[in-house]
PDB file of C-alpha atoms in Angstrom:
ATOM      1  CA  MET A   1     -27.534 -10.545  18.607  1.00 61.00           C
ATOM      2  CA  ALA A   2     -24.596  -8.210  18.946  1.00 79.00           C
ATOM      3  CA  ALA A   3     -23.661  -6.698  15.371  1.00 83.00           C
ATOM      4  CA  ARG A   4     -20.154  -7.666  16.055  1.00 89.00           C
ATOM      5  CA  ASP A   5     -20.603 -11.201  16.456  1.00 93.00           C
ATOM      6  CA  LEU A   6     -23.121 -11.645  13.312  1.00 95.00           C
ATOM      7  CA  GLN A   7     -20.353 -10.470  11.327  1.00 96.00           C
ATOM      8  CA  GLU A   8     -17.368 -12.872  12.850  1.00 96.00           C
ATOM      9  CA  ARG A   9     -20.120 -15.692  12.044  1.00 96.00           C
ATOM     10  CA  ILE A  10     -20.345 -14.423   8.747  1.00 97.00           C
ATOM     11  CA  LYS A  11     -16.369 -14.457   8.432  1.00 96.00           C
ATOM     12  CA  LYS A  12     -16.866 -18.322   9.576  1.00 96.00           C
ATOM     13  CA  LEU A  13     -18.931 -19.530   7.446  1.00 97.00           C
ATOM     14  CA  ILE A  14     -16.968 -18.191   4.847  1.00 97.00           C
ATOM     15  CA  VAL A  15     -13.917 -19.868   5.903  1.00 96.00           C
ATOM     16  CA  ASP A  16     -15.467 -23.121   7.245  1.00 96.00           C
ATOM     17  CA  ARG A  17     -16.562 -23.646   3.448  1.00 96.00           C
ATOM     18  CA  ARG A  18     -13.422 -22.393   2.097  1.00 96.00           C
ATOM     19  CA  LEU A  19     -15.013 -19.920   0.083  1.00 96.00           C
ATOM     20  CA  PRO A  20     -12.827 -18.341  -2.561  1.00 95.00           C
ATOM     21  CA  PRO A  21     -13.222 -14.835  -3.598  1.00 93.00           C
ATOM     22  CA  GLY A  22     -15.868 -14.375  -6.283  1.00 95.00           C
ATOM     23  CA  ALA A  23     -17.635 -17.407  -4.717  1.00 97.00           C
ATOM     24  CA  PRO A  24     -21.482 -16.619  -3.939  1.00 97.00           C
ATOM     25  CA  LEU A  25     -22.591 -16.143  -0.187  1.00 97.00           C
ATOM     26  CA  PRO A  26     -26.008 -17.938   0.677  1.00 96.00           C
ATOM     27  CA  THR A  27     -28.946 -15.986  -0.055  1.00 95.00           C
ATOM     28  CA  GLU A  28     -30.245 -13.387   2.185  1.00 94.00           C
ATOM     29  CA  PRO A  29     -33.203 -15.625   3.410  1.00 96.00           C
ATOM     30  CA  GLU A  30     -30.362 -18.635   3.828  1.00 96.00           C
ATOM     31  CA  LEU A  31     -28.338 -16.301   5.867  1.00 96.00           C
ATOM     32  CA  MET A  32     -31.374 -15.038   8.223  1.00 95.00           C
ATOM     33  CA  GLU A  33     -32.158 -18.855   8.553  1.00 95.00           C
ATOM     34  CA  HIS A  34     -28.302 -20.158   9.355  1.00 95.00           C
ATOM     35  CA  LEU A  35     -27.653 -17.280  11.563  1.00 95.00           C
ATOM     36  CA  GLY A  36     -31.054 -16.873  13.458  1.00 94.00           C
ATOM     37  CA  ALA A  37     -31.206 -12.860  12.991  1.00 95.00           C
ATOM     38  CA  SER A  38     -33.547 -10.123  11.280  1.00 95.00           C
ATOM     39  CA  ARG A  39     -33.075  -9.331   7.954  1.00 94.00           C
ATOM     40  CA  ASN A  40     -32.030  -5.845   8.887  1.00 95.00           C
ATOM     41  CA  SER A  41     -29.241  -7.598  11.060  1.00 95.00           C
ATOM     42  CA  VAL A  42     -28.077  -9.745   8.121  1.00 96.00           C
ATOM     43  CA  ARG A  43     -28.262  -6.676   5.813  1.00 95.00           C
ATOM     44  CA  GLU A  44     -26.327  -4.238   8.182  1.00 95.00           C
ATOM     45  CA  ALA A  45     -23.479  -7.184   8.862  1.00 96.00           C
ATOM     46  CA  LEU A  46     -23.079  -7.738   5.065  1.00 96.00           C
ATOM     47  CA  LYS A  47     -22.762  -3.814   4.527  1.00 95.00           C
ATOM     48  CA  ALA A  48     -19.965  -3.605   7.263  1.00 94.00           C
ATOM     49  CA  LEU A  49     -18.296  -6.391   5.829  1.00 95.00           C
ATOM     50  CA  GLN A  50     -18.229  -5.328   2.659  1.00 93.00           C
ATOM     51  CA  ALA A  51     -16.621  -1.783   4.038  1.00 88.00           C
ATOM     52  CA  MET A  52     -13.978  -4.556   4.782  1.00 87.00           C
ATOM     53  CA  GLY A  53     -13.454  -5.792   1.407  1.00 88.00           C
ATOM     54  CA  ILE A  54     -14.653  -9.058   3.236  1.00 93.00           C
ATOM     55  CA  VAL A  55     -17.686  -9.340   0.886  1.00 96.00           C
ATOM     56  CA  GLU A  56     -19.126  -7.639  -2.135  1.00 95.00           C
ATOM     57  CA  ILE A  57     -22.904  -6.840  -2.590  1.00 96.00           C
ATOM     58  CA  ARG A  58     -23.768  -6.636  -6.370  1.00 94.00           C
ATOM     59  CA  HIS A  59     -27.698  -5.283  -6.425  1.00 90.00           C
ATOM     60  CA  GLY A  60     -30.076  -7.699  -8.151  1.00 89.00           C
ATOM     61  CA  PHE A  61     -27.766 -10.568  -8.053  1.00 92.00           C
ATOM     62  CA  GLY A  62     -26.723 -11.163  -4.569  1.00 94.00           C
ATOM     63  CA  THR A  63     -23.808 -11.310  -1.863  1.00 96.00           C
ATOM     64  CA  TYR A  64     -20.009 -12.489  -2.881  1.00 97.00           C
ATOM     65  CA  VAL A  65     -16.872 -13.073  -1.307  1.00 97.00           C
ATOM     66  CA  GLY A  66     -15.185 -10.156  -1.594  1.00 94.00           C
ATOM     67  CA  PRO A  67     -11.264  -9.540  -2.888  1.00 88.00           C
ATOM     68  CA  MET A  68     -10.099  -9.205   0.621  1.00 82.00           C
ATOM     69  CA  SER A  69      -7.412  -6.803  -0.500  1.00 80.00           C
ATOM     70  CA  LEU A  70      -5.680  -4.232   1.619  1.00 80.00           C
ATOM     71  CA  ALA A  71      -7.619  -1.737   0.195  1.00 79.00           C
ATOM     72  CA  PRO A  72      -9.278  -0.283   3.757  1.00 81.00           C
ATOM     73  CA  MET A  73      -6.159  -0.168   5.147  1.00 80.00           C
ATOM     74  CA  ILE A  74      -4.574   1.755   2.767  1.00 81.00           C
ATOM     75  CA  GLU A  75      -7.445   4.460   3.032  1.00 81.00           C
ATOM     76  CA  GLY A  76      -6.839   4.345   6.833  1.00 84.00           C
ATOM     77  CA  LEU A  77      -3.114   4.979   6.564  1.00 84.00           C
ATOM     78  CA  ALA A  78      -3.968   7.655   4.056  1.00 83.00           C
ATOM     79  CA  PHE A  79      -6.419   9.622   6.384  1.00 87.00           C
ATOM     80  CA  ARG A  80      -4.574   8.855   9.471  1.00 88.00           C
ATOM     81  CA  THR A  81      -1.347  10.638   8.139  1.00 84.00           C
ATOM     82  CA  VAL A  82      -2.858  13.610   6.797  1.00 82.00           C
ATOM     83  CA  ALA A  83      -5.170  14.273   9.645  1.00 86.00           C
ATOM     84  CA  GLY A  84      -2.005  13.498  11.799  1.00 87.00           C
ATOM     85  CA  HIS A  85      -0.120  15.824  10.020  1.00 81.00           C
ATOM     86  CA  TYR A  86      -2.687  18.713  10.468  1.00 81.00           C
ATOM     87  CA  ARG A  87      -2.369  17.671  14.457  1.00 87.00           C
ATOM     88  CA  GLY A  88       1.072  18.740  14.183  1.00 84.00           C
ATOM     89  CA  GLU A  89       2.088  14.723  14.253  1.00 86.00           C
ATOM     90  CA  ASP A  90       5.209  13.859  12.369  1.00 86.00           C
ATOM     91  CA  SER A  91       2.533  10.862  10.618  1.00 86.00           C
ATOM     92  CA  LEU A  92       4.275  10.972   7.173  1.00 84.00           C
ATOM     93  CA  LEU A  93       7.531  10.603   8.464  1.00 88.00           C
ATOM     94  CA  GLN A  94       6.215   7.585  10.516  1.00 89.00           C
ATOM     95  CA  LEU A  95       4.931   6.113   7.597  1.00 87.00           C
ATOM     96  CA  LEU A  96       8.064   6.716   6.138  1.00 89.00           C
ATOM     97  CA  GLU A  97      10.066   4.972   8.712  1.00 91.00           C
ATOM     98  CA  LEU A  98       7.608   2.138   8.624  1.00 89.00           C
ATOM     99  CA  ARG A  99       8.650   1.557   4.690  1.00 89.00           C
ATOM    100  CA  GLU A 100      12.122   1.945   5.561  1.00 92.00           C
ATOM    101  CA  ALA A 101      12.279  -0.293   8.698  1.00 91.00           C
ATOM    102  CA  VAL A 102      10.237  -2.863   6.439  1.00 90.00           C
ATOM    103  CA  GLU A 103      12.410  -2.489   3.184  1.00 91.00           C
ATOM    104  CA  THR A 104      16.004  -2.547   4.665  1.00 91.00           C
ATOM    105  CA  GLY A 105      15.166  -5.495   6.725  1.00 88.00           C
ATOM    106  CA  LEU A 106      14.100  -7.132   3.656  1.00 91.00           C
ATOM    107  CA  VAL A 107      16.827  -6.418   0.872  1.00 91.00           C
ATOM    108  CA  SER A 108      19.457  -7.998   2.348  1.00 88.00           C
ATOM    109  CA  ARG A 109      17.752 -11.217   1.823  1.00 90.00           C
ATOM    110  CA  LEU A 110      17.490 -10.678  -2.069  1.00 92.00           C
ATOM    111  CA  ALA A 111      21.212  -9.672  -2.381  1.00 91.00           C
ATOM    112  CA  GLY A 112      22.646 -12.311  -4.815  1.00 91.00           C
ATOM    113  CA  ARG A 113      19.683 -14.305  -4.820  1.00 92.00           C
ATOM    114  CA  LEU A 114      17.141 -12.771  -7.523  1.00 92.00           C
ATOM    115  CA  PRO A 115      16.776 -14.856 -10.949  1.00 93.00           C
ATOM    116  CA  GLU A 116      18.805 -13.103 -13.780  1.00 94.00           C
ATOM    117  CA  SER A 117      15.310 -12.690 -15.391  1.00 95.00           C
ATOM    118  CA  ASP A 118      14.257 -10.366 -12.553  1.00 95.00           C
ATOM    119  CA  LEU A 119      17.450  -8.288 -12.757  1.00 96.00           C
ATOM    120  CA  VAL A 120      16.768  -7.971 -16.265  1.00 97.00           C
ATOM    121  CA  GLU A 121      13.575  -6.500 -15.716  1.00 97.00           C
ATOM    122  CA  LEU A 122      14.562  -4.459 -12.900  1.00 97.00           C
ATOM    123  CA  ASP A 123      17.536  -3.046 -15.176  1.00 97.00           C
ATOM    124  CA  ALA A 124      14.899  -2.219 -17.608  1.00 98.00           C
ATOM    125  CA  LEU A 125      12.749  -0.380 -15.186  1.00 97.00           C
ATOM    126  CA  VAL A 126      15.710   2.047 -13.880  1.00 97.00           C
ATOM    127  CA  THR A 127      16.852   2.471 -17.721  1.00 97.00           C
ATOM    128  CA  ARG A 128      13.440   3.883 -17.922  1.00 97.00           C
ATOM    129  CA  MET A 129      13.508   6.087 -14.777  1.00 96.00           C
ATOM    130  CA  GLU A 130      16.892   7.663 -16.689  1.00 96.00           C
ATOM    131  CA  GLN A 131      14.909   8.251 -19.507  1.00 96.00           C
ATOM    132  CA  GLU A 132      12.047   9.831 -17.602  1.00 95.00           C
ATOM    133  CA  ALA A 133      14.104  11.682 -15.427  1.00 94.00           C
ATOM    134  CA  ALA A 134      16.017  13.172 -18.912  1.00 94.00           C
ATOM    135  CA  ASP A 135      12.601  14.086 -20.170  1.00 93.00           C
ATOM    136  CA  GLY A 136      11.350  15.722 -16.843  1.00 88.00           C
ATOM    137  CA  ALA A 137       8.785  13.145 -16.481  1.00 89.00           C
ATOM    138  CA  ASP A 138       7.439  11.527 -13.018  1.00 86.00           C
ATOM    139  CA  LEU A 139       8.981   8.589 -11.991  1.00 90.00           C
ATOM    140  CA  ALA A 140       6.351   7.404  -9.680  1.00 87.00           C
ATOM    141  CA  GLU A 141       4.532   4.439 -11.463  1.00 91.00           C
ATOM    142  CA  THR A 142       8.084   3.034 -12.440  1.00 95.00           C
ATOM    143  CA  ASP A 143       9.694   3.614  -9.191  1.00 91.00           C
ATOM    144  CA  ARG A 144       6.415   1.680  -7.783  1.00 90.00           C
ATOM    145  CA  ALA A 145       7.149  -0.867 -10.378  1.00 94.00           C
ATOM    146  CA  PHE A 146      10.565  -1.273  -9.445  1.00 95.00           C
ATOM    147  CA  HIS A 147       9.986  -1.979  -5.819  1.00 91.00           C
ATOM    148  CA  ALA A 148       7.212  -4.639  -6.611  1.00 89.00           C
ATOM    149  CA  THR A 149       9.590  -6.368  -8.642  1.00 93.00           C
ATOM    150  CA  LEU A 150      12.220  -6.459  -6.197  1.00 92.00           C
ATOM    151  CA  TYR A 151      10.485  -8.006  -3.499  1.00 90.00           C
ATOM    152  CA  ARG A 152       8.243 -10.273  -5.821  1.00 88.00           C
ATOM    153  CA  GLY A 153      11.745 -12.439  -5.370  1.00 80.00           C
ATOM    154  CA  LEU A 154      10.380 -13.105  -1.657  1.00 85.00           C
ATOM    155  CA  ASP A 155       7.925 -15.401  -3.084  1.00 82.00           C
ATOM    156  CA  ASN A 156       5.372 -14.034  -0.580  1.00 85.00           C
ATOM    157  CA  VAL A 157       2.061 -12.562  -1.730  1.00 82.00           C
ATOM    158  CA  LEU A 158       0.775 -11.013   1.522  1.00 84.00           C
ATOM    159  CA  LEU A 159       3.952  -9.201   2.119  1.00 85.00           C
ATOM    160  CA  SER A 160       4.021  -7.461  -1.478  1.00 83.00           C
ATOM    161  CA  GLU A 161       0.034  -6.741  -0.568  1.00 83.00           C
ATOM    162  CA  VAL A 162       1.517  -5.055   2.642  1.00 86.00           C
ATOM    163  CA  LEU A 163       4.654  -3.253   0.887  1.00 87.00           C
ATOM    164  CA  GLU A 164       1.808  -1.960  -1.572  1.00 83.00           C
ATOM    165  CA  ALA A 165      -0.450  -0.624   0.836  1.00 82.00           C
ATOM    166  CA  PHE A 166       2.447   1.078   2.432  1.00 84.00           C
ATOM    167  CA  TRP A 167       3.107   2.481  -1.371  1.00 84.00           C
ATOM    168  CA  ASP A 168      -0.469   3.549  -2.117  1.00 80.00           C
ATOM    169  CA  ALA A 169      -0.825   5.149   1.528  1.00 79.00           C
ATOM    170  CA  PHE A 170       2.484   7.324   1.464  1.00 81.00           C
ATOM    171  CA  HIS A 171       2.017   8.367  -2.394  1.00 78.00           C
ATOM    172  CA  ARG A 172      -1.129   9.658  -1.822  1.00 73.00           C
ATOM    173  CA  VAL A 173      -0.232  12.396   0.375  1.00 73.00           C
ATOM    174  CA  ARG A 174       3.304  13.023  -0.318  1.00 70.00           C
ATOM    175  CA  ARG A 175       2.507  15.637  -2.647  1.00 63.00           C
ATOM    176  CA  ASP A 176       0.230  17.970  -0.096  1.00 60.00           C
ATOM    177  CA  LEU A 177       2.998  17.557   2.672  1.00 59.00           C
ATOM    178  CA  LEU A 178       6.385  17.144   0.825  1.00 61.00           C
ATOM    179  CA  GLU A 179       8.125  20.545   0.708  1.00 56.00           C
ATOM    180  CA  GLY A 180       9.197  19.674  -3.197  1.00 57.00           C
ATOM    181  CA  PRO A 181       9.979  17.195  -5.834  1.00 61.00           C
ATOM    182  CA  GLN A 182      13.061  15.354  -5.178  1.00 71.00           C
ATOM    183  CA  ASP A 183      15.575  15.667  -8.516  1.00 85.00           C
ATOM    184  CA  PRO A 184      14.520  12.639 -10.818  1.00 89.00           C
ATOM    185  CA  ARG A 185      18.061  12.290 -11.574  1.00 91.00           C
ATOM    186  CA  VAL A 186      18.386  11.627  -8.352  1.00 92.00           C
ATOM    187  CA  THR A 187      15.739   9.005  -8.061  1.00 91.00           C
ATOM    188  CA  TRP A 188      17.095   7.177 -10.882  1.00 92.00           C
ATOM    189  CA  ARG A 189      20.307   7.222  -9.772  1.00 95.00           C
ATOM    190  CA  GLN A 190      19.360   5.689  -6.183  1.00 95.00           C
ATOM    191  CA  HIS A 191      17.610   3.089  -8.083  1.00 96.00           C
ATOM    192  CA  ARG A 192      20.610   1.499  -9.903  1.00 97.00           C
ATOM    193  CA  GLU A 193      22.987   1.581  -6.776  1.00 97.00           C
ATOM    194  CA  ILE A 194      19.981  -0.362  -5.182  1.00 96.00           C
ATOM    195  CA  LEU A 195      19.870  -2.695  -8.312  1.00 96.00           C
ATOM    196  CA  ASP A 196      23.527  -2.845  -8.690  1.00 96.00           C
ATOM    197  CA  ALA A 197      23.971  -3.700  -4.878  1.00 96.00           C
ATOM    198  CA  VAL A 198      21.192  -6.605  -4.925  1.00 95.00           C
ATOM    199  CA  GLY A 199      22.811  -8.002  -7.968  1.00 95.00           C
ATOM    200  CA  SER A 200      26.228  -8.152  -6.632  1.00 95.00           C
ATOM    201  CA  GLY A 201      25.481  -9.952  -3.543  1.00 94.00           C
ATOM    202  CA  ASP A 202      26.657  -7.027  -1.450  1.00 95.00           C
ATOM    203  CA  SER A 203      23.869  -7.028   1.306  1.00 94.00           C
ATOM    204  CA  LEU A 204      25.473  -4.722   3.420  1.00 95.00           C
ATOM    205  CA  ARG A 205      25.607  -2.205   0.565  1.00 96.00           C
ATOM    206  CA  ALA A 206      21.655  -2.874  -0.568  1.00 95.00           C
ATOM    207  CA  GLU A 207      20.811  -1.601   2.971  1.00 95.00           C
ATOM    208  CA  GLU A 208      22.674   1.169   2.958  1.00 95.00           C
ATOM    209  CA  ALA A 209      21.203   1.974  -0.613  1.00 95.00           C
ATOM    210  CA  ILE A 210      17.854   1.678   0.787  1.00 94.00           C
ATOM    211  CA  ARG A 211      18.523   3.948   3.734  1.00 94.00           C
ATOM    212  CA  ASP A 212      20.119   6.236   1.285  1.00 93.00           C
ATOM    213  CA  HIS A 213      17.141   6.123  -0.934  1.00 91.00           C
ATOM    214  CA  PHE A 214      14.517   7.087   1.992  1.00 90.00           C
ATOM    215  CA  GLY A 215      17.242   9.249   3.920  1.00 90.00           C
ATOM    216  CA  HIS A 216      16.627  12.068   0.861  1.00 86.00           C
ATOM    217  CA  VAL A 217      12.771  11.520   1.038  1.00 82.00           C
ATOM    218  CA  ARG A 218      13.201  12.045   4.777  1.00 83.00           C
ATOM    219  CA  ALA A 219      15.218  15.515   4.093  1.00 81.00           C
ATOM    220  CA  ARG A 220      12.308  16.747   1.875  1.00 75.00           C
ATOM    221  CA  LEU A 221       9.322  16.251   4.514  1.00 71.00           C
ATOM    222  CA  SER A 222       7.104  19.112   5.406  1.00 49.00           C
ATOM    223  CA  PRO A 223       8.354  20.238   9.190  1.00 53.00           C
ATOM    224  CA  ALA A 224       5.380  19.526  11.662  1.00 44.00           C
ATOM    225  CA  GLY A 225       4.389  21.436  14.432  1.00 40.00           C
ATOM    226  CA  ALA A 226       2.434  23.997  13.324  1.00 38.00           C
ATOM    227  CA  PRO A 227       0.779  23.204   9.676  1.00 46.00           C
ATOM    228  CA  GLU A 228      -1.509  25.428   7.773  1.00 50.00           C
ATOM    229  CA  SER A 229      -5.061  24.224   8.283  1.00 47.00           C
ATOM    230  CA  PRO A 230      -6.417  22.075   6.032  1.00 48.00           C
ATOM    231  CA  GLU A 231      -9.212  24.153   5.170  1.00 51.00           C
ATOM    232  CA  HIS A 232      -6.868  26.869   4.014  1.00 44.00           C
ATOM    233  CA  HIS A 233      -4.351  24.279   2.254  1.00 45.00           C
ATOM    234  CA  PRO A 234      -4.007  24.789  -1.466  1.00 40.00           C
ATOM    235  CA  ARG A 235      -4.995  21.214  -1.818  1.00 40.00           C
ATOM    236  CA  HIS A 236      -7.337  20.073   0.834  1.00 39.00           C
ATOM    237  CA  ASN A 237     -10.087  18.866  -1.295  1.00 38.00           C
ATOM    238  CA  GLN A 238      -7.686  16.589  -3.054  1.00 36.00           C
ATOM    239  CA  ARG A 239      -8.569  12.885  -2.545  1.00 36.00           C
ATOM    240  CA  VAL A 240      -5.991  11.330   0.034  1.00 36.00           C
TER     241      VAL A 240
END
């Protein structure tokens, strides 16, 4: 039996039995019997599925349904972005444009529709950004919390996870591939404008605020074409 077919049958077993994340899978001998496969074949299939986050192998305890997170997607996006950059491609720009396209298309749906509790939480985050900017602190985590809270209003868990994956991949590599740090005062003002636009119910203004936010990031992207070789890059050993 081909390795891919074996993986698909294990995935089908999880679906058919409606097993949630954290639920135990049948034991190795049970899987061998159910799948009609050898021990080595079953183990290799489980290892491949573990790399995808579909199963979790706990040595000495058994195999369980994995968290099914988008972590492999994040790793792939981050690596592809860096590898493409050092081949002279505009890979970071492409990832940024992907984020911008998704967020611009979504923010208009939120304008005037967020509950007061979310608006209060977003306002507190922007106020924190203002203080962090005044202190010269890194705004990255507050920035992340702002976007996560903003799109939480769409009540779409998968969408939230995809946006988080884009954010993670971009921010893992941005410090290596951006020309320099953005003025934190600009960052918090842009987020204040996004919040004001969404709170006022002006969808066109909200879209423009998102475009302006991404436009400032785009202006700081390192030019592609002949980037420095990663072997000589001062941060080439940094995890991406």
